[in-house]
Amino acid sequence: MTQAETAAPDFMSTLATGARMIGVPLSADQLARFERYYQELVTWNRKFNLTAITDYEDVQTKHFLDSLAGLPILAEELGLPVTLRPELRLVDVGTGAGFPGIPLKLAAPGLNLTLMDGTGKKIRFLEQVAAALDLDDITIVQGRAEELGRTEAFRAQYDVVTARAVAPLSTLVEYLLPMVRPGGFSLIYKGPGAPQEFLAARKAIQVLGGDTVRFAPLEVPFVEGGRFILLVKKVRATPDLYPRGQGLPRRQPID
Ligand code: SAH
């Protein structure tokens, strides 16, 4: 074997270590794609404001590892390895610069991934990244979740609907749960306000056809606490009334 084949790559080493710690080992090829993603992110960020986090170490921990930390929890609930099942349909709502969707796809390449965002400049960045990283089975959609969730193409179509940092929880569940197929899951990444938000959203989760199967602190390597994960199973169809239009999920969340 040549040295090139045996040596660990000298980039994304924090990500490599952290990913191993959470049980999501990444190959040299996968790490190289994360490195390319980082380069695209900081290059585009000079022209368009995509993220406030651009430091090399911070992106590895607060974006990449944070996104990946939900994967073992989801895989365990589904009874699957962390590479998941090929063709599992997952949509990331309000994905922004691609979080958590793109890291999940890089770790579990068989995923059938949809990235959704309301903002055109995010969509153009995501299209560029998908091409640069040579991602397949990926769909990039510009639109608002509360509108797309009323259409046949999106309603009850996904095995997993995920989101990070998009809206307060009682609003967010009205965006997400309509798109989950019966028996599927919503995987929600939340910050330090999660316990209070969860109490306020319990009624909405139930009304929308959800049942909480997990709500727990999320351990992210090299990140100091304040992270939570919520996993909701869709146990009943969402009533036709939801998601409501006219900004109601945001202005008057279900209570
Ligand atoms: N999930 C990313 C981005 C968070 S910023 C991350 O964790 O880094 C929130 C993003 O959600 C923005 O890009 C915004 O355009 C998008 N967004 C907010 N409300 C939305 C809605 N109702 N439908 C679709 N996208 C939405």
Short mmCIF file of C-alpha atoms and ligand atoms in Angstrom, two decimals:
data_model
loop_
_atom_site.label_atom_id
_atom_site.label_comp_id
_atom_site.label_asym_id
_atom_site.label_seq_id
_atom_site.Cartn_x
_atom_site.Cartn_y
_atom_site.Cartn_z
CA MET A 1 0.00 0.00 0.00
CA THR A 2 1.23 3.47 -0.76
CA GLN A 3 1.37 6.16 1.86
CA ALA A 4 -1.45 8.06 0.14
CA GLU A 5 -3.78 5.14 0.76
CA THR A 6 -2.97 4.71 4.43
CA ALA A 7 -2.51 8.27 5.67
CA ALA A 8 -5.50 10.01 7.27
CA PRO A 9 -6.52 13.14 5.35
CA ASP A 10 -5.16 16.35 6.88
CA PHE A 11 -8.49 18.18 6.51
CA MET A 12 -11.79 17.93 8.39
CA SER A 13 -10.02 16.17 11.27
CA THR A 14 -12.37 17.57 13.92
CA LEU A 15 -15.32 16.32 11.90
CA ALA A 16 -13.66 12.91 11.43
CA THR A 17 -13.06 12.52 15.17
CA GLY A 18 -16.48 13.80 16.21
CA ALA A 19 -18.30 11.68 13.65
CA ARG A 20 -16.55 8.56 14.96
CA MET A 21 -17.58 9.54 18.50
CA ILE A 22 -21.27 9.60 17.56
CA GLY A 23 -21.05 6.34 15.60
CA VAL A 24 -21.10 7.81 12.09
CA PRO A 25 -17.67 6.92 10.69
CA LEU A 26 -16.76 8.85 7.53
CA SER A 27 -14.44 7.63 4.76
CA ALA A 28 -11.67 9.77 3.23
CA ASP A 29 -13.93 10.32 0.22
CA GLN A 30 -16.79 11.49 2.41
CA LEU A 31 -14.46 13.84 4.32
CA ALA A 32 -13.22 15.24 1.02
CA ARG A 33 -16.82 16.08 0.07
CA PHE A 34 -17.36 17.84 3.39
CA GLU A 35 -14.18 19.82 2.72
CA ARG A 36 -15.49 20.82 -0.72
CA TYR A 37 -18.83 21.79 0.83
CA TYR A 38 -16.97 23.99 3.31
CA GLN A 39 -15.07 25.69 0.47
CA GLU A 40 -18.28 26.37 -1.48
CA LEU A 41 -19.96 27.72 1.66
CA VAL A 42 -17.23 30.24 2.48
CA THR A 43 -16.77 31.26 -1.15
CA TRP A 44 -20.47 32.00 -1.66
CA ASN A 45 -20.75 33.57 1.77
CA ARG A 46 -18.48 36.42 0.64
CA LYS A 47 -21.19 37.51 -1.80
CA PHE A 48 -24.43 36.25 -0.23
CA ASN A 49 -25.09 36.03 3.46
CA LEU A 50 -25.73 32.31 3.96
CA THR A 51 -24.41 31.71 7.47
CA ALA A 52 -22.80 33.60 10.33
CA ILE A 53 -20.59 30.58 11.05
CA THR A 54 -17.60 30.44 8.69
CA ASP A 55 -14.60 29.51 10.87
CA TYR A 56 -13.15 26.14 9.79
CA GLU A 57 -13.51 24.50 13.22
CA ASP A 58 -16.92 26.04 13.93
CA VAL A 59 -18.40 24.83 10.65
CA GLN A 60 -17.18 21.30 11.41
CA THR A 61 -18.80 21.32 14.86
CA LYS A 62 -21.80 23.67 14.77
CA HIS A 63 -22.97 22.83 11.26
CA PHE A 64 -21.58 19.44 10.21
CA LEU A 65 -21.45 17.51 13.51
CA ASP A 66 -24.62 19.16 14.78
CA SER A 67 -26.45 17.98 11.65
CA LEU A 68 -24.99 14.47 11.90
CA ALA A 69 -25.80 14.09 15.60
CA GLY A 70 -29.48 13.47 14.79
CA LEU A 71 -28.64 10.57 12.48
CA PRO A 72 -27.96 7.80 15.04
CA ILE A 73 -31.17 8.76 16.88
CA LEU A 74 -33.22 8.51 13.69
CA ALA A 75 -31.52 5.27 12.62
CA GLU A 76 -32.14 3.68 16.00
CA GLU A 77 -35.84 4.55 15.90
CA LEU A 78 -36.14 3.17 12.36
CA GLY A 79 -34.16 0.04 13.27
CA LEU A 80 -31.63 0.79 10.51
CA PRO A 81 -27.84 1.25 10.32
CA VAL A 82 -26.66 4.91 10.30
CA THR A 83 -26.33 4.71 6.52
CA LEU A 84 -30.15 4.27 6.61
CA ARG A 85 -32.06 2.46 3.88
CA PRO A 86 -31.50 3.41 0.23
CA GLU A 87 -34.42 5.34 -1.18
CA LEU A 88 -35.63 6.52 2.21
CA ARG A 89 -37.37 9.79 1.37
CA LEU A 90 -36.27 12.71 3.51
CA VAL A 91 -37.12 16.40 3.13
CA ASP A 92 -35.24 19.17 4.92
CA VAL A 93 -37.57 22.15 5.34
CA GLY A 94 -36.00 25.64 5.54
CA THR A 95 -32.64 24.07 4.80
CA GLY A 96 -30.87 27.41 4.23
CA ALA A 97 -27.30 26.59 3.24
CA GLY A 98 -28.14 22.86 3.48
CA PHE A 99 -28.42 22.01 7.17
CA PRO A 100 -29.05 19.34 8.29
CA GLY A 101 -29.91 17.83 4.86
CA ILE A 102 -26.57 17.86 3.04
CA PRO A 103 -24.48 16.44 5.91
CA LEU A 104 -27.11 13.69 6.31
CA LYS A 105 -26.87 12.91 2.58
CA LEU A 106 -23.06 12.84 2.68
CA ALA A 107 -23.15 10.37 5.59
CA ALA A 108 -26.02 8.28 4.18
CA PRO A 109 -25.57 8.53 0.38
CA GLY A 110 -28.55 6.29 -0.47
CA LEU A 111 -30.99 8.84 0.92
CA ASN A 112 -33.53 10.28 -1.48
CA LEU A 113 -33.15 13.89 -0.36
CA THR A 114 -35.33 16.93 -0.95
CA LEU A 115 -34.06 20.35 0.13
CA MET A 116 -36.73 23.02 0.53
CA ASP A 117 -36.35 26.73 1.16
CA GLY A 118 -38.37 29.87 0.49
CA THR A 119 -35.39 32.00 -0.54
CA GLY A 120 -34.01 32.05 -4.09
CA LYS A 121 -30.39 32.78 -3.22
CA LYS A 122 -30.30 29.72 -0.93
CA ILE A 123 -31.73 27.60 -3.74
CA ARG A 124 -29.06 28.75 -6.20
CA PHE A 125 -26.32 27.99 -3.69
CA LEU A 126 -27.77 24.50 -3.03
CA GLU A 127 -27.91 23.75 -6.77
CA GLN A 128 -24.26 24.71 -7.07
CA VAL A 129 -23.28 22.54 -4.09
CA ALA A 130 -25.27 19.54 -5.34
CA ALA A 131 -23.37 19.77 -8.64
CA ALA A 132 -19.96 20.38 -7.01
CA LEU A 133 -20.41 17.41 -4.65
CA ASP A 134 -21.83 15.24 -7.44
CA LEU A 135 -24.90 14.35 -5.35
CA ASP A 136 -27.56 12.16 -6.88
CA ASP A 137 -31.16 11.46 -5.81
CA ILE A 138 -31.54 15.05 -4.73
CA THR A 139 -34.39 17.47 -5.41
CA ILE A 140 -34.11 21.18 -4.64
CA VAL A 141 -37.37 23.08 -4.25
CA GLN A 142 -38.05 26.76 -3.76
CA GLY A 143 -41.27 27.32 -1.88
CA ARG A 144 -42.93 27.84 1.46
CA ALA A 145 -43.59 24.75 3.53
CA GLU A 146 -47.10 25.83 4.50
CA GLU A 147 -48.04 26.11 0.82
CA LEU A 148 -46.26 23.02 -0.50
CA GLY A 149 -47.69 20.97 2.39
CA ARG A 150 -51.14 21.47 0.88
CA THR A 151 -50.17 20.05 -2.53
CA GLU A 152 -50.41 16.41 -3.57
CA ALA A 153 -46.73 16.28 -4.52
CA PHE A 154 -45.61 16.97 -0.95
CA ARG A 155 -48.45 16.12 1.42
CA ALA A 156 -47.87 12.84 3.33
CA GLN A 157 -45.06 11.93 0.90
CA TYR A 158 -41.98 11.63 3.12
CA ASP A 159 -40.62 8.97 5.44
CA VAL A 160 -38.76 11.68 7.35
CA VAL A 161 -39.27 15.44 7.50
CA THR A 162 -36.50 17.35 9.23
CA ALA A 163 -35.73 20.98 10.11
CA ARG A 164 -33.22 23.00 12.11
CA ALA A 165 -33.58 26.64 13.24
CA VAL A 166 -36.60 27.52 11.12
CA ALA A 167 -39.45 28.60 13.44
CA PRO A 168 -40.77 28.26 17.00
CA LEU A 169 -41.82 24.65 17.56
CA SER A 170 -45.61 25.16 17.62
CA THR A 171 -45.34 26.90 14.22
CA LEU A 172 -42.76 24.48 12.88
CA VAL A 173 -44.82 21.33 13.48
CA GLU A 174 -47.60 22.80 11.32
CA TYR A 175 -45.04 23.18 8.51
CA LEU A 176 -43.57 19.69 8.94
CA LEU A 177 -46.16 17.12 10.02
CA PRO A 178 -48.47 17.48 6.98
CA MET A 179 -45.59 16.27 4.75
CA VAL A 180 -44.86 13.13 6.81
CA ARG A 181 -46.42 9.91 5.53
CA PRO A 182 -48.48 7.91 8.03
CA GLY A 183 -46.00 5.92 10.14
CA GLY A 184 -43.14 8.28 9.21
CA PHE A 185 -41.22 10.68 11.43
CA SER A 186 -40.32 14.30 11.93
CA LEU A 187 -36.79 14.94 13.22
CA ILE A 188 -36.49 18.41 14.73
CA TYR A 189 -33.26 20.09 15.85
CA LYS A 190 -33.70 22.74 18.54
CA GLY A 191 -31.65 25.08 20.72
CA PRO A 192 -31.71 25.95 24.42
CA GLY A 193 -35.36 27.12 24.46
CA ALA A 194 -36.55 23.64 23.46
CA PRO A 195 -38.08 22.50 26.79
CA GLN A 196 -40.42 25.53 26.97
CA GLU A 197 -41.19 25.34 23.25
CA PHE A 198 -42.02 21.68 23.62
CA LEU A 199 -44.55 22.34 26.39
CA ALA A 200 -46.21 25.01 24.24
CA ALA A 201 -46.31 22.71 21.18
CA ARG A 202 -47.69 19.51 22.70
CA LYS A 203 -51.26 20.31 21.71
CA ALA A 204 -50.24 21.23 18.14
CA ILE A 205 -48.29 17.97 17.74
CA GLN A 206 -51.35 15.97 18.79
CA VAL A 207 -53.81 17.96 16.64
CA LEU A 208 -51.57 17.50 13.56
CA GLY A 209 -51.50 13.71 13.99
CA GLY A 210 -48.16 13.38 15.75
CA ASP A 211 -46.98 11.46 18.78
CA THR A 212 -43.69 12.37 20.45
CA VAL A 213 -41.41 9.34 20.67
CA ARG A 214 -38.30 11.15 21.83
CA PHE A 215 -37.38 14.51 23.28
CA ALA A 216 -33.83 14.67 24.64
CA PRO A 217 -30.67 16.76 24.87
CA LEU A 218 -28.57 16.26 21.75
CA GLU A 219 -24.93 15.45 22.41
CA VAL A 220 -22.76 17.14 19.80
CA PRO A 221 -19.00 16.49 20.08
CA PHE A 222 -17.02 19.67 20.87
CA VAL A 223 -20.25 21.69 21.36
CA GLU A 224 -21.16 22.86 24.87
CA GLY A 225 -24.76 21.76 25.49
CA GLY A 226 -27.93 23.68 24.68
CA ARG A 227 -28.90 21.35 21.84
CA PHE A 228 -32.08 19.24 21.77
CA ILE A 229 -33.65 16.74 19.42
CA LEU A 230 -37.32 15.97 19.04
CA LEU A 231 -38.60 12.93 17.18
CA VAL A 232 -42.31 12.84 16.39
CA LYS A 233 -44.08 9.88 14.80
CA LYS A 234 -47.05 10.47 12.51
CA VAL A 235 -49.75 8.24 13.97
CA ARG A 236 -52.83 9.78 12.30
CA ALA A 237 -53.43 11.71 9.07
CA THR A 238 -53.15 15.50 9.47
CA PRO A 239 -56.64 17.09 9.26
CA ASP A 240 -57.27 18.83 5.90
CA LEU A 241 -57.41 22.21 7.61
CA TYR A 242 -53.61 22.17 8.13
CA PRO A 243 -51.27 23.73 7.24
CA ARG A 244 -53.27 26.96 7.34
CA GLY A 245 -52.55 29.85 4.94
CA GLN A 246 -52.13 33.61 5.45
CA GLY A 247 -49.20 33.21 7.83
CA LEU A 248 -51.47 31.70 10.50
CA PRO A 249 -49.03 28.98 11.60
CA ARG A 250 -46.66 31.82 12.49
CA ARG A 251 -49.09 34.47 13.75
CA GLN A 252 -51.53 32.19 15.57
CA PRO A 253 -49.85 28.86 16.32
CA ILE A 254 -52.20 26.05 17.34
CA ASP A 255 -52.76 26.15 21.09
N1 SAH B 1 -31.82 24.97 8.47
C1 SAH B 1 -30.72 25.89 8.23
C2 SAH B 1 -31.19 27.31 7.96
C3 SAH B 1 -31.88 28.01 9.11
S1 SAH B 1 -32.35 29.68 8.70
C4 SAH B 1 -29.73 25.83 9.38
O1 SAH B 1 -30.02 25.22 10.39
O2 SAH B 1 -28.64 26.41 9.26
C5 SAH B 1 -34.07 29.44 8.28
C6 SAH B 1 -34.30 29.12 6.83
O3 SAH B 1 -35.63 28.69 6.70
C7 SAH B 1 -34.09 30.29 5.88
O4 SAH B 1 -33.25 29.91 4.83
C8 SAH B 1 -35.51 30.62 5.39
O5 SAH B 1 -35.52 31.05 4.04
C9 SAH B 1 -36.21 29.28 5.56
N2 SAH B 1 -37.65 29.36 5.85
C10 SAH B 1 -38.25 30.00 6.88
N3 SAH B 1 -39.58 29.80 6.88
C11 SAH B 1 -39.83 28.99 5.82
C12 SAH B 1 -41.04 28.42 5.29
N4 SAH B 1 -42.22 28.66 5.83
N5 SAH B 1 -40.94 27.64 4.18
C13 SAH B 1 -39.73 27.41 3.59
N6 SAH B 1 -38.56 27.92 4.07
C14 SAH B 1 -38.61 28.70 5.16
#
